[in-house]
Amino acid sequence: MSKHDTPMMDDLEKGPWPSFVSDLKRQAAKSPQCWDILGQMEQSYKDKITHWKHGGIVGVFGYGGGIVGRYSDLPDKFPGVAHFHTVRLNQPSSKFYTTEILRKLCDLWEKRGSGMTNFHGSTGDLVLLGTKTDELEPLFYDLTHDLNWDLGGSGSNLRTPANCIGKSRCEWACYDTDAVCYAMTMKYQDEIHRPAFPYKFKFKFSGCPNDCVAAIARSDLAVIGTWRDAIRINQAEVKNYISGANKPNGGAHSKGSKFDIQKEVISLCPTGCMWMEGDTLKIDDAECTRCMHCLNVMPKALRPGTDQGATIMMGAKAPILDGAQLATMIYPFIKLDAENEFEGLVEIIEKVWDWWMENGKNRERLGETMQRISLPVFLRVLEVEPIPQHVKEPRSNPYVFWREEEVEGGWERDVKEFRKRNAM
Amino acid sequence: MGYDPQNPMKDRITDIGPPHYEGMMPKVINENRGKWLYHEIVQPGVLKHVSETGAECYTVRVGSARLLSVEFLRETCDIADKFCDGHVRWTTRNNIEFITDSEAKMKAMVEDLKGRGNRFPVGGTGASVSNVVHTQGWIHCHTPATDASGVVKAVMDALFDHFVSMDLPAKCKVALACCLNMCGAVHCSDIAILGIHRKPPMVDHDAITGVCELPLAIAACPLGAVKPHTAKNSAGEEVKTVKVNAERCMFCGNCYTMCPAMPLADPEGDGIAILVGGKVSNSRKGTAFSKLVIPFLPNNPPRWPEVVDTVKGILETWAKNANKYERIGEWAERIGWEKFFELTKIPFTEKSVDDYRLAYDTWRTTTQFKFTSHTK
Ligand code: HEM
Ligand code: HEM
Ligand code: HEM
Ligand code: HEM
Ligand code: SF4
Ligand code: SF4
Ligand code: SF4
Ligand code: SF4
């Protein structure tokens, strides 16, 4: 493995943004495979096409996921990347690391792989990028024995759960996302490691409706923090915003004119439920939809209420196959209680899985199954009473699928009897 | 000790999950969990959180390429050892966060980071362009229609000033996925850069027999464009295979996901579509999908100038015209999409008119619209 001529890659060393090319070159001193990564990338830049083949089934014994097989279609030219599988490690909740564990991981990956990583994959895993089949078992052994660390998911299983930083460093979190994510990850190790679902299933945990992990857009089951009572107001701090002593939006704008509470908060409230009485801010909490805008703009003055929990939404996915879906609100409010091991959430998860494992078609995400069988049926399966909050507006067509048991007298009728009363 | 290939099941450990988060977190975080009162942005890229207990922590946010070497990670550890008692974290958008409990250490750290070339740019907070969520592309995947890391590097070089300052009307989240599988879930981003194919799959009659379960490949096509077929392979033998009705194909690539004998990537066929106006946060108007405004731009490595110019153009037109707090989609909705196209000078094409399922949802069914250059 030696250096290739890579003029296009070299061009990507210029400029103010961190350069993955410079980084690959730095690593190449210790991991000569990196020259072949750069070589094959350059080849793709010339040919405008990928040079990776359609994967391959590889893994560690006993697991059906966590490793994605990958082979080069130019193995003779770039032998260093001929076999170049990815390993997905289950990231710790909200992606904190000690340097001690990271350094151990660096040493292990330099020994057993290419030395290149992704921090992180889009689902949340720590991705180790590029190794050979022979290295997988020894890597897994050292990972579990020396680092106490396990693989994440891939394939038709529970994908590695992920969460926002939540109560660990965010004043808006309405439940402890780190704790719930960790608890669910540990409870469902089998579902993560041994695929038994119709297709992938993702959990994501955000502490408030700002939804920093994009749970609403990309998880089959999204747990999003919220509150049921009144927004807590500190009127003294409201005055400090109005006077200019506090910077609006936590100082997120470096430009802009003097803060105007009417323009920047009250008239941007989507429900129009805020007003000033003299210099006191009033909120009609019964009308508030907890959109977070006012809290985001005045973090020192406003805090979520204290009756906190989460809204459960289901069925989000990227476009493949039937088009993208955002998650649909199913449970408006549940309490998340570490004392009972988040019992309410566990019950919901298992109800959905039981039904989806039986009724989901091969490669059908939960959201697609929900569409196919309809939201009314889905709610019935979950034993959730339909409420106006489940829809944006009532349907506008009258094509109701009445069930026979709902219609007085049933559907069995005698047309002869009918004709006696109603002639043709 | 260590792994014994003769005895692979010996002392095997499985299903232990990730390391527990508390062991990974600094003291100030563990001590103040659930007690945080408020935060402020001290300067672009630096957050200060204040706890009910009076404790404070400073977070320095740094952009990264996501594709990181262990040498780079070791340098990151050196910084974390020096200023953060050996702790570091990553955000959902691939930023690195160094957290420390004193203002003095924060300031020293920001100075230190400046001395490390282009490797640790501080920014990505507030009304800025944060890091680009992205996928693998030509560095590791078999289905891409474009690269990921190189496009992101080129785009972020051009938008860098908006990463390190907070001069925009609101935050702007840019995302890239190199094919319609959208591992990066770009479908709800302010600006989405999406790799697309435009040539239907070829069928490799020589290879298909061994690698593909035909019924699965046929069932994979959402539009029923893949049909059973018999054909002769290069050896002249009749084989059971499939054929593709090209007129029905929407180039989703799902057949290739299921069947390696149906490749569709192509140097001229492949390129990039641009979608805008998506939003994940529930603030103000709630969530929204990104909308397709440019159906195709060519792959032009190493720096994708057409893509870079377009993204920059959209961002700057929005920055000039939007109200404070207004994300790109909220702005486009307020002024109307016809005005969006007029102001950004993006040509409107039939490709932005939906013709997939439920397309009707996006057709205009009111007499209310604005007269723009489009109405002639
Ligand atoms: C040479 C043969 C094949 C290779 C190397 C290969 C490789 C891969 C890889 C790497 C993935 C991505 C996995 C992930 O996202 O975690 C994948 C996904 C998938 N493959 Fe294959 N594949 C092959 C053949 C097949 C065949 C013959 C089928 C079906 C009969 C198939 C069905 C699937 C399905 C359903 C997925 C999606 C799974 C998911 O998204 O979780 N593959 N394949
Ligand atoms: C049908 C849809 C999808 C298919 C067939 C698919 C297939 C694949 C394949 C083949 C890879 C391997 C790339 C490599 O070799 O490193 C991959 C990587 C990955 N995919 Fe997907 N994918 C799909 C949707 C998604 C979605 C919606 C997400 C997340 C929301 C996702 C998350 C990931 C992650 C985290 C990786 C690891 C690498 C990265 O982050 O770039 N995938 N996927
Ligand atoms: C087998 C199917 C149907 C038959 C044979 C049928 C037949 C008729 C007839 C004979 C009339 C009376 C016209 C008149 O005397 O002025 C009528 C009226 C009407 N039908 Fe239907 N119809 C059918 C289905 C439907 C459906 C599915 C809808 C709508 C969902 C519909 C909506 C109407 C409406 C709106 C009127 C006008 C009522 C009025 O102006 O008073 N029909 N239909
Ligand atoms: C299946 C659905 C519908 C049914 C059964 C229905 C039935 C009727 C009936 C019975 C009338 C009264 C006609 C009369 O004055 O004798 C009417 C009038 C009308 N319908 Fe519908 N309708 C349906 C859907 C719609 C829809 C979807 C629209 C428009 C989008 C519509 C627009 C109108 C209008 C404009 C009138 C006239 C109202 C007026 O007198 O000013 N209808 N419809
Ligand atoms: S989702 Fe809410 S609680 Fe979680 S980090 Fe974001 S703002 Fe904080
Ligand atoms: S959270 Fe949103 S809806 Fe509720 S008062 Fe604030 S701005 Fe209005
Ligand atoms: S978006 Fe498509 S091409 Fe990119 S990594 Fe995911 S599956 Fe591969
Ligand atoms: S690319 Fe998509 S639409 Fe075209 S044949 Fe394949 S599965 Fe069908």
Short mmCIF file of N, CA, C and O in Angstrom, two decimals, chain A residues 1 20 29 46 60 68 80 101 117 119-120 132 135 156 160 170 172 176 191-192 200 212 228 273 279 287 319 409 414:
data_model
loop_
_atom_site.label_atom_id
_atom_site.label_comp_id
_atom_site.label_asym_id
_atom_site.label_seq_id
_atom_site.Cartn_x
_atom_site.Cartn_y
_atom_site.Cartn_z
N MET A 1 0.84 -1.19 0.00
CA MET A 1 0.00 0.00 0.00
C MET A 1 0.87 1.24 0.00
O MET A 1 1.64 1.47 0.93
N PHE A 20 -11.29 16.24 5.91
CA PHE A 20 -11.13 14.80 6.13
C PHE A 20 -9.93 14.26 5.36
O PHE A 20 -9.38 13.21 5.71
N ALA A 29 0.16 7.57 8.19
CA ALA A 29 1.48 7.27 8.76
C ALA A 29 1.41 6.02 9.62
O ALA A 29 2.34 5.21 9.65
N LYS A 46 -12.93 10.80 -10.10
CA LYS A 46 -12.69 10.82 -11.55
C LYS A 46 -13.86 10.19 -12.29
O LYS A 46 -14.35 10.71 -13.28
N VAL A 60 -20.53 -10.96 13.93
CA VAL A 60 -19.92 -11.76 14.98
C VAL A 60 -20.91 -12.83 15.40
O VAL A 60 -22.12 -12.64 15.26
N VAL A 68 -21.69 -4.05 9.09
CA VAL A 68 -22.13 -3.96 7.70
C VAL A 68 -20.95 -4.35 6.80
O VAL A 68 -19.89 -3.74 6.86
N GLY A 80 -5.63 -2.36 0.21
CA GLY A 80 -5.84 -1.97 1.62
C GLY A 80 -7.30 -1.85 1.98
O GLY A 80 -7.67 -1.89 3.15
N ILE A 101 -11.56 6.05 27.96
CA ILE A 101 -12.17 5.01 27.13
C ILE A 101 -11.93 5.29 25.65
O ILE A 101 -11.69 4.38 24.85
N THR A 117 -13.02 6.58 11.58
CA THR A 117 -14.30 6.43 12.29
C THR A 117 -15.31 7.45 11.78
O THR A 117 -14.94 8.39 11.09
N PHE A 119 -17.89 9.88 13.91
CA PHE A 119 -18.51 10.34 15.17
C PHE A 119 -19.62 11.29 14.78
O PHE A 119 -19.40 12.47 14.68
N HIS A 120 -20.80 10.79 14.55
CA HIS A 120 -21.35 9.44 14.68
C HIS A 120 -22.14 9.11 13.41
O HIS A 120 -22.35 9.99 12.59
N LYS A 132 -11.29 -6.05 8.22
CA LYS A 132 -11.44 -7.34 7.53
C LYS A 132 -12.26 -8.31 8.39
O LYS A 132 -12.29 -8.19 9.61
N GLU A 135 -10.74 -9.87 11.54
CA GLU A 135 -10.50 -9.01 12.70
C GLU A 135 -11.74 -8.89 13.59
O GLU A 135 -11.66 -8.40 14.71
N SER A 156 -33.07 -5.76 10.28
CA SER A 156 -34.48 -5.63 10.67
C SER A 156 -34.64 -5.87 12.16
O SER A 156 -35.12 -6.90 12.60
N THR A 160 -30.04 1.12 17.23
CA THR A 160 -29.49 1.72 18.44
C THR A 160 -30.29 2.97 18.84
O THR A 160 -30.36 3.91 18.08
N CYS A 170 -29.72 20.56 30.07
CA CYS A 170 -30.67 21.42 29.38
C CYS A 170 -31.82 21.74 30.32
O CYS A 170 -32.44 20.86 30.88
N TRP A 172 -34.67 22.79 29.68
CA TRP A 172 -36.02 22.58 29.16
C TRP A 172 -36.48 21.13 29.23
O TRP A 172 -37.64 20.82 28.94
N ASP A 176 -35.80 12.64 32.02
CA ASP A 176 -34.38 12.35 31.95
C ASP A 176 -34.11 11.45 30.73
O ASP A 176 -34.18 10.23 30.81
N GLU A 191 -33.42 -7.50 21.17
CA GLU A 191 -34.06 -6.92 19.99
C GLU A 191 -33.07 -6.10 19.16
O GLU A 191 -33.26 -5.93 17.96
N ILE A 192 -32.02 -5.56 19.81
CA ILE A 192 -31.01 -4.80 19.06
C ILE A 192 -30.09 -5.75 18.31
O ILE A 192 -29.73 -5.52 17.17
N LYS A 200 -36.54 -2.33 10.11
CA LYS A 200 -35.90 -1.62 11.22
C LYS A 200 -36.94 -0.91 12.09
O LYS A 200 -38.02 -0.54 11.62
N CYS A 212 -34.26 18.06 19.68
CA CYS A 212 -32.89 18.12 19.17
C CYS A 212 -32.38 16.83 18.54
O CYS A 212 -31.40 16.85 17.82
N ARG A 228 -47.97 19.52 31.49
CA ARG A 228 -49.42 19.68 31.46
C ARG A 228 -49.91 20.92 32.19
O ARG A 228 -51.07 21.29 32.07
N CYS A 273 -51.85 33.26 22.86
CA CYS A 273 -52.33 33.11 24.23
C CYS A 273 -51.51 33.92 25.23
O CYS A 273 -51.58 33.69 26.43
N ASP A 279 -46.70 45.87 33.10
CA ASP A 279 -45.42 45.23 32.77
C ASP A 279 -45.38 43.77 33.24
O ASP A 279 -44.33 43.21 33.48
N GLU A 287 -54.71 27.55 26.60
CA GLU A 287 -54.65 27.70 25.14
C GLU A 287 -53.27 27.39 24.58
O GLU A 287 -53.10 27.25 23.37
N PRO A 319 -38.01 8.65 3.10
CA PRO A 319 -38.92 8.35 1.99
C PRO A 319 -39.04 6.88 1.57
O PRO A 319 -40.13 6.45 1.19
N GLY A 409 -79.19 -3.65 13.99
CA GLY A 409 -79.77 -4.72 13.20
C GLY A 409 -78.79 -5.46 12.30
O GLY A 409 -79.15 -6.41 11.62
N ASP A 414 -83.13 -9.16 4.05
CA ASP A 414 -83.78 -10.00 3.06
C ASP A 414 -84.36 -9.09 1.98
O ASP A 414 -85.25 -8.29 2.23
#
